[in-house]
XYZ file of C-alpha atoms in Angstrom:
768
model
C 40.350 129.060 98.947
C 37.131 130.987 98.624
C 34.147 130.601 100.895
C 30.608 131.959 100.653
C 28.821 132.592 103.920
C 25.213 133.639 104.466
C 23.683 133.766 107.955
C 20.527 135.287 109.459
C 20.053 133.888 112.920
C 19.540 135.433 116.340
C 22.491 134.934 118.655
C 23.569 136.284 122.032
C 26.993 137.268 120.600
C 27.680 138.641 117.130
C 30.969 139.213 115.402
C 31.898 142.621 114.120
C 34.207 142.922 111.130
C 35.530 146.333 112.075
C 36.466 145.166 115.552
C 33.679 146.919 117.468
C 33.002 145.899 121.002
C 30.129 143.726 121.974
C 26.739 145.290 122.757
C 26.579 144.017 126.258
C 25.934 146.715 128.944
C 27.181 146.439 132.474
C 24.249 146.888 134.794
C 25.830 146.320 138.148
C 29.230 147.143 139.459
C 30.164 143.514 139.397
C 30.941 142.063 136.016
C 28.445 139.461 135.002
C 27.321 137.659 131.926
C 24.396 139.320 130.213
C 22.007 136.933 128.636
C 19.202 137.809 126.288
C 16.215 136.827 128.405
C 13.793 137.414 125.592
C 15.550 134.927 123.384
C 15.682 132.521 126.275
C 11.936 132.889 126.894
C 11.136 132.448 123.226
C 13.304 129.387 123.086
C 11.579 127.866 126.096
C 8.140 128.586 124.647
C 9.097 127.111 121.276
C 10.572 124.111 123.046
C 7.360 123.421 124.813
C 5.435 124.103 121.684
C 7.542 122.133 119.256
C 9.085 119.669 121.792
C 12.577 120.350 120.352
C 15.556 121.129 122.549
C 17.433 124.305 121.867
C 20.631 122.303 121.330
C 18.858 120.714 118.432
C 17.952 124.158 117.107
C 21.587 125.254 117.308
C 22.766 122.072 115.643
C 20.314 122.556 112.801
C 21.454 126.155 112.487
C 25.083 124.970 112.255
C 24.130 122.472 109.610
C 22.395 125.193 107.609
C 25.383 127.444 107.961
C 27.759 124.722 106.838
C 25.573 123.877 103.880
C 26.033 127.452 102.588
C 29.852 127.148 102.552
C 31.463 126.097 99.346
C 35.162 125.236 99.248
C 37.029 125.536 95.969
C 40.611 124.453 95.428
C 42.858 124.849 92.424
C 44.402 121.559 91.315
C 46.510 121.430 88.169
C 45.142 124.760 87.043
C 41.490 123.781 87.491
C 38.962 124.743 90.148
C 37.854 121.636 92.023
C 34.943 121.549 94.434
C 36.367 120.258 97.714
C 33.239 120.924 99.826
C 32.764 118.100 102.396
C 29.608 116.117 102.128
C 27.091 116.307 104.986
C 27.634 113.407 107.348
C 25.384 114.363 110.265
C 22.412 112.092 110.725
C 19.642 112.022 113.263
C 21.407 109.407 115.375
C 24.592 111.474 115.598
C 22.558 114.568 116.455
C 20.779 112.780 119.285
C 24.106 111.578 120.688
C 25.487 115.137 120.580
C 22.466 116.563 122.431
C 22.542 113.826 125.028
C 26.257 114.457 125.673
C 25.724 118.211 126.208
C 22.809 117.596 128.574
C 24.911 115.223 130.648
C 27.711 117.815 130.918
C 25.266 120.509 131.982
C 23.687 118.255 134.585
C 27.093 117.399 136.087
C 28.090 121.070 136.315
C 24.809 121.931 138.042
C 25.238 119.203 140.666
C 28.814 120.289 141.331
C 27.879 123.963 142.000
C 24.913 123.030 144.201
C 27.208 121.296 146.682
C 29.127 124.518 147.377
C 27.658 127.446 149.300
C 27.632 130.928 147.890
C 29.455 132.435 150.846
C 32.356 130.020 150.456
C 32.478 130.564 146.783
C 32.484 134.397 147.081
C 35.204 134.404 149.747
C 37.532 132.672 147.313
C 36.822 135.041 144.448
C 39.776 136.453 142.601
C 39.591 139.119 140.024
C 40.692 138.137 136.623
C 43.043 140.574 134.982
C 43.261 138.604 131.801
C 40.759 138.080 129.128
C 38.049 135.617 130.253
C 35.914 133.255 128.304
C 34.443 134.912 125.293
C 36.581 138.028 125.734
C 34.795 139.249 128.996
C 36.695 140.324 132.130
C 34.683 138.488 134.815
C 35.404 136.738 138.087
C 35.209 133.016 138.582
C 32.205 133.473 140.939
C 30.367 135.419 138.274
C 31.069 132.757 135.715
C 29.953 129.954 138.061
C 26.802 131.902 139.026
C 26.024 132.530 135.402
C 26.454 128.854 134.573
C 24.186 127.875 137.481
C 21.339 130.286 136.886
C 21.563 131.387 133.309
C 22.464 129.970 129.953
C 25.614 131.241 128.287
C 25.493 131.152 124.518
C 28.793 131.402 122.725
C 29.170 132.337 119.151
C 30.021 129.095 117.352
C 30.971 130.969 114.206
C 34.028 132.658 115.599
C 36.762 131.165 113.478
C 40.345 132.150 113.044
C 41.389 132.725 109.510
C 44.545 130.689 108.807
C 46.891 131.534 106.022
C 45.864 129.635 102.954
C 48.324 127.052 101.694
C 48.377 125.707 98.226
C 47.482 122.017 98.091
C 50.160 119.998 96.371
C 49.031 116.465 95.507
C 51.545 113.714 96.218
C 52.917 112.070 93.096
C 52.255 108.385 92.434
C 55.522 106.650 93.333
C 54.655 102.929 92.954
C 56.577 101.192 90.187
C 53.970 98.575 89.371
C 50.264 98.146 88.944
C 48.585 95.190 90.611
C 46.261 93.350 88.256
C 44.115 90.424 89.318
C 43.131 87.996 86.570
C 40.098 85.820 87.063
C 38.739 83.128 84.862
C 35.649 84.330 83.057
C 32.852 82.380 81.512
C 33.313 80.699 78.149
C 31.967 82.763 75.267
C 31.724 81.055 71.926
C 32.391 83.662 69.249
C 32.637 81.527 66.156
C 32.597 77.816 65.384
C 33.260 76.300 61.992
C 33.608 72.546 61.837
C 35.484 70.727 59.098
C 33.354 68.846 56.614
C 34.220 66.742 53.569
C 31.438 66.333 51.021
C 31.173 65.484 47.333
C 31.528 68.361 44.920
C 28.505 69.186 42.800
C 25.968 68.168 45.405
C 23.860 70.672 47.335
C 25.993 70.060 50.366
C 29.117 70.743 48.293
C 27.663 74.018 46.948
C 26.803 75.079 50.497
C 30.306 74.241 51.641
C 31.921 76.238 48.794
C 29.669 79.194 49.582
C 30.681 78.992 53.213
C 34.362 78.861 52.222
C 33.995 81.920 49.974
C 32.350 83.813 52.811
C 35.137 82.788 55.190
C 37.815 83.870 52.679
C 36.049 87.185 52.165
C 36.006 87.842 55.896
C 39.583 86.760 56.512
C 41.478 87.487 53.251
C 39.282 89.732 51.103
C 37.777 93.154 51.577
C 35.630 91.943 54.402
C 38.624 91.788 56.712
C 38.713 95.596 56.875
C 36.603 95.848 59.980
C 37.057 96.168 63.701
C 38.245 92.838 65.006
C 40.856 91.333 67.361
C 43.283 88.492 66.729
C 43.452 85.872 69.463
C 45.526 82.733 69.700
C 44.040 79.478 70.901
C 45.623 76.163 71.768
C 43.918 74.191 69.036
C 45.224 71.552 66.681
C 45.960 72.357 63.079
C 43.388 70.586 60.905
C 44.498 69.827 57.364
C 42.098 69.298 54.507
C 42.092 65.887 52.843
C 40.671 64.410 49.685
C 37.874 61.880 49.345
C 40.321 59.011 48.962
C 41.740 59.496 52.434
C 40.070 57.950 55.481
C 39.159 60.725 57.900
C 38.672 58.461 60.905
C 40.902 59.557 63.790
C 43.633 57.036 64.504
C 44.674 56.853 68.168
C 47.986 55.449 69.399
C 48.853 54.175 72.871
C 51.854 52.648 74.612
C 51.110 49.168 75.939
C 53.331 46.758 77.814
C 53.942 43.186 76.773
C 55.792 40.460 78.630
C 58.407 38.563 76.623
C 60.344 35.784 78.320
C 63.772 34.491 77.428
C 62.227 31.390 75.863
C 60.104 33.419 73.471
C 63.066 35.546 72.416
C 65.136 32.387 71.879
C 62.422 30.729 69.809
C 61.991 33.836 67.655
C 65.690 34.139 66.896
C 65.928 30.385 66.313
C 63.067 30.490 63.804
C 64.743 33.344 61.950
C 68.005 31.431 61.699
C 66.128 28.268 60.607
C 64.356 30.160 57.820
C 67.653 31.539 56.615
C 69.198 28.060 56.632
C 66.232 26.616 54.745
C 66.519 29.330 52.135
C 70.185 28.511 51.753
C 69.669 24.757 51.460
C 66.516 24.927 49.382
C 68.415 24.789 46.111
C 70.167 21.572 47.153
C 66.946 19.795 48.077
C 65.202 20.764 44.857
C 66.001 18.298 42.005
C 65.258 20.953 39.423
C 68.150 23.022 40.678
C 70.537 20.940 38.525
C 69.042 22.373 35.390
C 69.200 25.998 36.473
C 70.719 28.396 34.087
C 73.638 30.635 34.852
C 71.285 33.544 35.390
C 69.306 31.678 38.069
C 72.533 30.620 39.780
C 73.693 34.214 39.865
C 70.324 35.336 41.273
C 70.477 32.655 43.942
C 73.968 33.728 44.928
C 72.761 37.278 45.267
C 69.874 36.131 47.504
C 72.322 34.124 49.588
C 74.485 37.180 50.142
C 71.437 39.220 51.120
C 70.371 36.531 53.597
C 73.811 36.412 55.185
C 73.914 40.192 55.396
C 70.505 40.205 57.051
C 71.675 37.538 59.497
C 74.789 39.537 60.361
C 72.648 42.622 60.772
C 70.319 40.841 63.219
C 73.282 39.482 65.157
C 74.896 42.908 65.355
C 71.643 44.472 66.537
C 71.247 41.771 69.184
C 74.784 42.264 70.452
C 74.345 46.015 70.523
C 71.061 45.629 72.368
C 72.548 43.346 74.992
C 75.403 45.768 75.585
C 73.164 48.799 75.853
C 73.043 50.287 79.400
C 69.389 51.197 78.996
C 68.483 47.626 78.051
C 70.462 46.217 80.984
C 68.756 48.607 83.403
C 65.362 47.689 81.994
C 66.085 43.984 82.482
C 67.265 44.708 86.029
C 64.064 46.596 86.911
C 61.858 43.892 85.428
C 63.787 41.240 87.348
C 63.323 43.155 90.587
C 59.586 43.370 89.991
C 59.210 39.652 89.294
C 61.471 38.677 92.180
C 59.523 40.815 94.654
C 56.425 38.740 93.894
C 58.252 35.513 94.679
C 60.158 36.672 97.796
C 57.759 39.193 99.284
C 57.600 37.530 102.702
C 61.390 37.262 103.004
C 61.888 40.871 101.940
C 59.381 42.102 104.515
C 61.211 40.197 107.230
C 64.598 41.484 106.067
C 63.271 45.054 106.289
C 61.871 44.344 109.802
C 58.292 45.232 108.878
C 56.823 42.752 111.366
C 58.490 43.063 114.767
C 57.383 41.570 118.056
C 55.862 44.069 120.462
C 57.392 44.336 123.925
C 53.952 43.956 125.480
C 53.459 40.556 123.866
C 52.783 38.003 126.617
C 53.437 34.997 124.352
C 57.021 35.907 123.410
C 59.505 33.038 123.763
C 63.291 33.286 124.059
C 64.383 30.278 122.003
C 66.944 32.011 119.708
C 65.515 30.480 116.532
C 66.541 31.064 112.906
C 64.511 30.785 109.700
C 65.637 30.859 106.062
C 64.483 33.927 104.115
C 66.003 33.282 100.681
C 69.062 31.781 99.049
C 71.490 33.388 96.591
C 72.521 30.783 94.030
C 75.110 31.951 91.453
C 75.364 30.642 87.943
C 78.468 28.425 87.769
C 81.179 29.652 85.418
C 83.249 27.158 83.440
C 81.188 24.334 84.985
C 83.056 24.717 88.301
C 81.662 24.795 91.794
C 83.389 27.500 93.821
C 83.062 28.169 97.547
C 82.019 31.472 99.079
C 85.355 32.943 100.162
C 84.189 36.341 101.493
C 81.047 38.449 102.022
C 80.755 42.177 102.610
C 77.812 44.599 102.839
C 77.853 48.068 101.324
C 78.332 50.644 104.091
C 75.767 53.154 102.822
C 73.121 50.736 101.482
C 72.307 47.652 103.514
C 70.394 46.089 100.587
C 73.581 45.598 98.552
C 76.225 42.992 99.315
C 79.172 41.585 97.403
C 79.981 37.858 97.450
C 83.364 36.485 96.376
C 83.511 32.996 94.847
C 86.766 31.107 94.770
C 88.850 29.245 97.318
C 88.243 29.275 101.082
C 90.492 26.553 102.514
C 94.049 26.910 101.243
C 94.782 23.326 102.258
C 92.188 22.051 99.813
C 93.392 19.514 97.289
C 91.261 21.022 94.547
C 91.796 24.604 93.436
C 89.290 26.024 90.933
C 90.613 27.558 87.746
C 88.493 30.687 87.904
C 86.723 33.012 90.292
C 84.051 35.674 90.288
C 82.515 38.480 92.317
C 78.755 39.017 92.253
C 77.071 42.146 93.583
C 73.593 41.203 94.785
C 70.622 43.319 95.766
C 67.926 42.218 98.185
C 65.389 43.589 95.709
C 66.285 40.733 93.335
C 67.696 37.624 95.046
C 67.376 35.655 91.805
C 69.913 37.492 89.649
C 73.014 39.539 90.561
C 73.149 43.225 89.681
C 76.848 43.138 88.729
C 79.135 40.224 87.825
C 82.935 40.280 87.508
C 84.810 37.193 86.280
C 88.491 36.319 86.782
C 90.839 33.600 85.617
C 91.945 32.880 89.204
C 89.921 32.326 92.396
C 88.840 35.376 94.405
C 89.915 35.252 98.060
C 88.972 38.608 99.666
C 86.724 41.621 99.069
C 85.947 44.801 101.014
C 83.670 47.797 100.436
C 85.116 51.208 101.220
C 83.450 52.857 104.254
C 84.427 56.305 102.929
C 83.454 55.945 99.240
C 80.763 53.235 99.387
C 80.765 52.515 95.647
C 84.417 51.358 95.640
C 85.044 47.639 96.056
C 88.556 46.258 96.637
C 89.100 42.694 95.368
C 91.991 40.373 96.278
C 92.872 37.399 94.063
C 94.584 34.062 94.529
C 97.677 35.114 92.550
C 98.372 38.077 94.881
C 97.011 40.832 92.647
C 94.549 43.453 93.887
C 92.138 45.678 91.992
C 89.476 48.271 92.774
C 86.120 48.517 90.995
C 83.288 51.023 91.016
C 80.057 49.026 91.379
C 77.938 52.046 90.436
C 79.369 52.000 86.905
C 78.093 49.671 84.199
C 81.555 49.413 82.682
C 83.547 46.257 83.341
C 86.852 48.110 83.436
C 88.369 48.352 86.946
C 89.324 51.698 88.448
C 92.884 50.601 89.207
C 94.873 47.359 89.425
C 98.113 46.422 91.135
C 101.302 45.770 89.238
C 104.295 43.585 89.918
C 106.674 46.535 90.105
C 105.109 47.858 93.331
C 103.538 44.682 94.772
C 105.823 41.749 93.975
C 103.904 39.318 96.226
C 102.548 36.202 94.549
C 100.768 34.555 97.502
C 96.986 34.734 97.892
C 95.465 37.859 99.413
C 93.576 36.739 102.532
C 92.159 40.029 103.878
C 91.624 43.670 102.850
C 90.803 46.594 105.175
C 90.307 50.270 104.280
C 91.941 52.828 106.566
C 91.259 56.533 107.081
C 93.765 59.217 106.228
C 95.798 59.933 109.367
C 96.821 63.449 108.321
C 93.785 65.626 109.021
C 95.266 68.583 107.113
C 95.522 66.579 103.952
C 92.948 67.456 101.355
C 90.539 64.557 101.070
C 89.626 65.501 97.486
C 93.168 64.980 96.242
C 93.660 61.359 97.282
C 91.238 58.582 98.129
C 91.698 56.816 101.441
C 94.153 53.899 101.163
C 93.626 50.262 102.120
C 95.761 47.474 103.559
C 96.169 44.091 101.922
C 97.342 41.024 103.892
C 98.947 38.168 101.988
C 99.315 34.607 103.064
C 103.093 34.988 103.459
C 102.599 37.509 106.302
C 103.312 40.679 104.326
C 101.103 43.759 104.627
C 100.922 46.067 101.592
C 99.499 49.550 101.605
C 97.782 50.636 98.375
C 96.748 54.104 97.229
C 94.442 55.063 94.372
C 96.079 57.743 92.274
C 95.405 59.310 88.881
C 96.669 56.256 87.094
C 95.277 52.904 85.949
C 97.619 51.255 88.464
C 97.565 51.195 92.237
C 100.470 52.729 94.108
C 101.597 50.137 96.652
C 104.488 49.676 99.048
C 105.277 47.154 101.754
C 103.966 48.258 105.123
C 104.946 45.285 107.288
C 106.547 41.846 107.014
C 105.832 39.655 110.041
C 108.437 37.500 111.728
C 107.822 34.363 113.714
C 107.481 34.801 117.462
C 110.293 33.423 119.575
C 109.889 32.526 123.223
C 106.655 32.865 125.199
C 104.676 36.036 124.449
C 101.956 37.428 126.686
C 98.582 35.761 126.630
C 97.537 32.192 127.181
C 100.157 29.587 128.057
C 100.841 26.961 125.385
C 102.639 23.806 126.431
C 105.859 23.283 124.469
C 106.022 20.288 122.209
C 108.375 17.423 122.983
C 109.819 17.545 119.508
C 111.847 20.448 118.270
C 110.117 21.991 115.290
C 112.062 23.197 112.309
C 110.015 25.770 110.426
C 110.438 25.845 106.689
C 109.432 29.538 106.524
C 110.622 32.236 108.880
C 107.445 34.292 108.268
C 104.131 33.293 109.819
C 101.042 32.832 107.718
C 98.614 35.757 107.830
C 94.944 34.915 108.299
C 93.081 38.176 108.877
C 93.487 41.876 109.566
C 91.464 44.221 111.799
C 91.558 47.981 112.413
C 91.084 49.777 115.727
C 87.672 51.502 116.143
C 89.152 54.742 117.556
C 92.816 54.964 116.588
C 92.861 55.123 112.803
C 96.589 54.336 112.563
C 96.397 51.074 114.562
C 95.709 47.726 112.925
C 95.995 44.095 114.081
C 97.357 41.167 112.084
C 96.207 37.614 112.945
C 98.553 34.706 112.210
C 98.545 30.917 112.217
C 100.733 30.930 115.362
C 97.730 31.990 117.449
C 99.144 35.482 117.975
C 97.811 38.958 117.344
C 100.365 41.527 116.193
C 99.474 45.121 117.048
C 100.976 47.435 114.429
C 100.858 51.054 113.361
C 101.020 52.543 109.894
C 103.467 55.118 111.273
C 106.045 52.427 112.093
C 107.089 50.170 109.254
C 108.631 46.742 109.694
C 108.013 46.622 113.435
C 105.003 45.911 115.628
C 103.953 47.451 118.919
C 102.703 44.435 120.837
C 102.175 40.673 120.511
C 99.428 38.725 122.295
C 98.946 34.964 122.068
C 95.226 34.273 122.036
C 94.865 30.689 120.778
C 96.746 27.441 120.489
C 96.414 27.492 116.713
C 95.465 29.953 114.039
C 93.408 33.057 114.935
C 90.702 33.502 112.324
C 88.696 36.511 113.549
C 89.215 39.465 115.893
C 86.199 41.730 116.489
C 85.718 44.718 118.831
C 82.493 45.132 120.771
C 80.119 47.822 119.420
C 79.762 49.160 122.984
C 83.433 49.170 124.040
C 86.635 50.165 122.200
C 88.668 48.025 124.627
C 86.620 44.813 124.671
C 87.152 42.370 121.795
C 86.673 38.691 120.987
C 88.805 36.204 119.085
C 88.111 32.768 117.644
C 90.534 30.191 116.336
C 91.303 26.666 115.401
C 91.573 25.482 119.049
C 87.709 25.362 119.226
C 87.475 28.389 121.561
C 85.848 31.822 121.400
C 87.582 34.114 123.888
C 86.690 37.588 125.153
C 89.563 39.963 125.976
C 89.976 43.498 127.231
C 92.810 45.808 126.310
C 95.329 46.026 129.177
C 94.754 42.520 130.592
C 96.682 39.612 129.101
C 94.241 36.996 130.390
C 90.941 36.163 128.661
C 87.825 37.266 130.535
C 85.565 34.590 129.042
C 86.130 31.312 127.221
C 83.289 29.750 125.187
C 83.673 26.246 123.770
C 81.086 23.678 122.664
C 82.042 21.617 119.613
C 85.451 20.151 118.957
C 85.694 21.949 115.647
C 87.654 24.997 114.540
C 85.620 28.190 114.678
C 85.625 29.971 111.330
C 83.820 33.162 112.281
C 82.476 34.930 115.387
C 81.020 38.351 116.020
C 79.123 40.439 118.580
C 75.409 40.818 118.002
C 74.546 44.384 116.888
C 71.278 44.244 118.833
C 72.360 42.635 122.137
C 75.575 43.495 123.925
C 75.854 40.090 125.645
C 75.160 37.827 122.646
C 77.928 36.343 120.466
C 77.288 34.343 117.281
C 79.924 31.844 116.124
C 80.061 29.714 112.969
C 82.018 26.497 112.564
C 82.085 23.907 109.821
C 78.578 22.558 110.445
C 76.695 24.669 113.010
C 75.887 28.224 113.938
C 75.964 28.732 117.724
C 74.329 31.608 119.593
C 75.936 32.404 122.962
C 74.397 34.634 125.622
C 76.947 34.797 128.462
C 74.493 36.772 130.550
C 72.424 33.579 130.853
C 74.821 30.666 130.267
C 78.593 30.269 129.896
C 78.760 26.495 129.496
C 76.763 25.912 126.341
C 75.168 28.024 123.623
C 71.533 29.031 123.865
C 70.839 27.549 120.402
C 72.623 25.646 117.618
C 71.443 25.610 114.023
C 72.575 23.573 111.038
C 72.402 25.846 108.015
C 72.738 23.503 105.035
C 74.119 20.163 103.974
C 77.269 21.877 102.695
C 79.997 23.106 105.041
C 79.907 26.712 106.222
C 82.695 29.126 105.316
C 82.060 32.777 106.306
C 79.175 34.831 107.700
C 78.094 38.460 108.108
C 75.420 40.363 110.022
C 73.106 42.734 108.218
C 73.183 46.384 109.224
C 70.153 45.993 111.486
C 71.603 42.885 113.175
C 68.427 40.809 112.786
C 69.570 38.805 109.748
C 72.609 36.506 109.493
C 74.117 35.808 106.058
C 76.093 32.553 105.842
C 78.073 31.262 102.863
C 79.050 27.655 102.222
C 81.429 25.642 100.075
C 78.748 24.910 97.478
C 78.613 28.616 96.601
C 75.204 29.333 98.115
C 74.565 32.340 100.325
C 71.816 31.869 102.912
C 69.850 34.724 104.479
C 68.611 33.609 107.901
C 66.274 35.662 110.077
C 67.046 35.619 113.814
C 63.747 35.236 115.658
C 62.490 34.711 119.210
C 65.289 36.769 120.723
C 65.196 38.568 124.084
C 64.161 42.180 123.884
C 67.238 44.436 123.662
C 68.017 46.198 126.961
C 67.722 49.963 127.122
C 71.197 50.359 128.646
C 73.402 48.030 126.602
C 76.734 48.933 128.188
C 75.431 48.595 131.731
C 74.096 45.136 130.921
C 77.409 44.146 129.317
C 79.464 45.330 132.271
C 77.166 43.604 134.740
C 77.323 40.285 132.842
C 81.150 40.346 132.615
C 81.621 41.098 136.311
C 79.174 38.323 137.145
C 81.003 35.845 134.887
C 84.447 36.447 136.456
C 83.184 36.808 140.023
C 84.939 33.636 141.158
C 88.378 34.754 139.933
C 89.425 37.370 142.486
C 92.676 38.405 140.798
C 91.033 38.834 137.411
C 88.192 40.763 139.034
C 90.634 43.193 140.652
C 92.461 43.697 137.350
C 89.194 44.438 135.575
C 88.182 46.942 138.244
C 91.527 48.672 137.840
C 90.718 49.239 134.163
C 87.705 51.331 135.128
C 85.159 52.459 132.559
C 85.832 50.663 129.264
C 82.920 51.877 127.109
C 82.408 54.689 124.627
C 81.550 58.212 125.791
C 77.925 58.503 126.944
C 77.765 54.678 126.820
C 76.684 54.756 123.188
C 77.254 52.081 120.584
C 79.459 52.435 117.493
C 78.753 50.156 114.539
């Protein structure tokens, strides 16, 4: 680094290159600071004259001195001027002067407070170099600061060893570029024109084309230009005979009903028939020559081929999955316009607010919509079973076949329809059988699997998500030799937790009318793997439960196996299931113990049709049977806690309400009764007659605010439950309180119930 310095200014201290001592002369014995009084006087006079402080003069002198310094640095072999730019302005200079004046004023005030005698008594000689290189005492320095002005040489700098500047290399691996949309600049525009040749316009167009070819293909292209791509359409040249008007195309929708399609196909077939019979109606056809006869035969063959072609296309269209899905979506759209109000109520869009002062508790029911199947083989089949899909509450399967096995008329066929609430008019899937269907059940683990039980004892599994009509697996006589109707199907969870769930699908249990329980597995085969899990035996003696008076006559049973009516699984223990029989007994069984049951409980004086656990208690369950009663039981007590009876009619179905822990809904042949044992134990809160046909089975929707009831005519009715009490916040507490209140008069039963203790789920939650 090279610097150039030039200075010619008076200063109290000057630097000597050869190391000579300063020119100060000691006047007294004491060491003091010698100040050039003449320079001080001249400065004061000039200050008064020019009204400029001497700090300002020194600052200006420093600025002049700095301006004469030039700094050069060698970078990459070149001399670069690295001299800093002047940054001092008048404002910065004023701040610097003001700061120095404030420091001087503070030092003056501090020394005035101390006396000279005190200050001199504390004087110590300095043996080291003082400020500015002078050997002076502290008192001398303080006195000099108080009475004189000490000027230090501001140009005393220490030369540091020069270091070569090495610029840091650029280490970033990318360059950031910001692209912004600029304005549109039109460089060249040449529109397509079609004119007649030989006219002035044609000559102008040819001249323009020659110029364009010269600039793009000829010698004129040798010039500075850039090729750019643009997203423009390719425009082809056309002749005069071609219409140059732009033709636009659009996709439009058109509604075509079944009647219009039928009429169109019927007209086509009629035209073909007329063309075939035209030769017979024409009297001149008798005089046709052999050539005309041959031509007519050829036309006849063409017409028949065209007819076969149309028929093949129609069949292929009807079997196409895309066409079937399109019809399904169109049907959903049209059906939503007709059943909008019922769909909104099924989805619970309009609910009663708790703050409503006009709410009434009348337990009413209103019809939302009706599912009416198309009869097959001109037979009317009863609704034998209903089941909702576990993962989608809008989908339910309805089995059509035989409900009462004592019926004198047995239909020759059966079917299973899979309905969607989005289209109550037409089913989404339809499966037809040559025998009546008696039981169905959706899998809670794989929701798309549907198990179907038939009247001849066979069982099959279908995948409702597939458009194919082929079942996943069917039973065979080698593994399931039963030939009696299948009355109930229940899926069970794999008991072995270490078993890989991806290898085998969860099995299901099938109950036949002869009292045999078969366990089926779905394997990698078109057939189900089944084996006999349990064969029930008739109960001898008096089992636990209600007391049934013995008959005066001695009965001689023709079959040593009771008739199975239903099957239920335990909500917590996955290996426990219950079999309901026509003897009025419930057989508690386990899949770990074959051909023997764990416990027998007599619940009714007749067949037991339904057993259902409470959603708020794994120990509390209800049963209904042919003795007209609905009874509530608790596990561990062999006496019923509650008995509900109104009509002298067998109860087909009963279940706990999913929304109220104290409400039970029962269905008999004619009525649907709604019991609320928190309010009344003697009669139901409401009774509703669903339809003119007799009721068969019923199911609650997932939300619990809609009841689906099937009848013997084959109709499925969706009924909305309205004007209900508001659900309590603590369902289990309300249930326990109502049960203790109901059995308060029976002291022994009350003590037994108290000995059971807490009979709900952990945290008093509900399990559905």
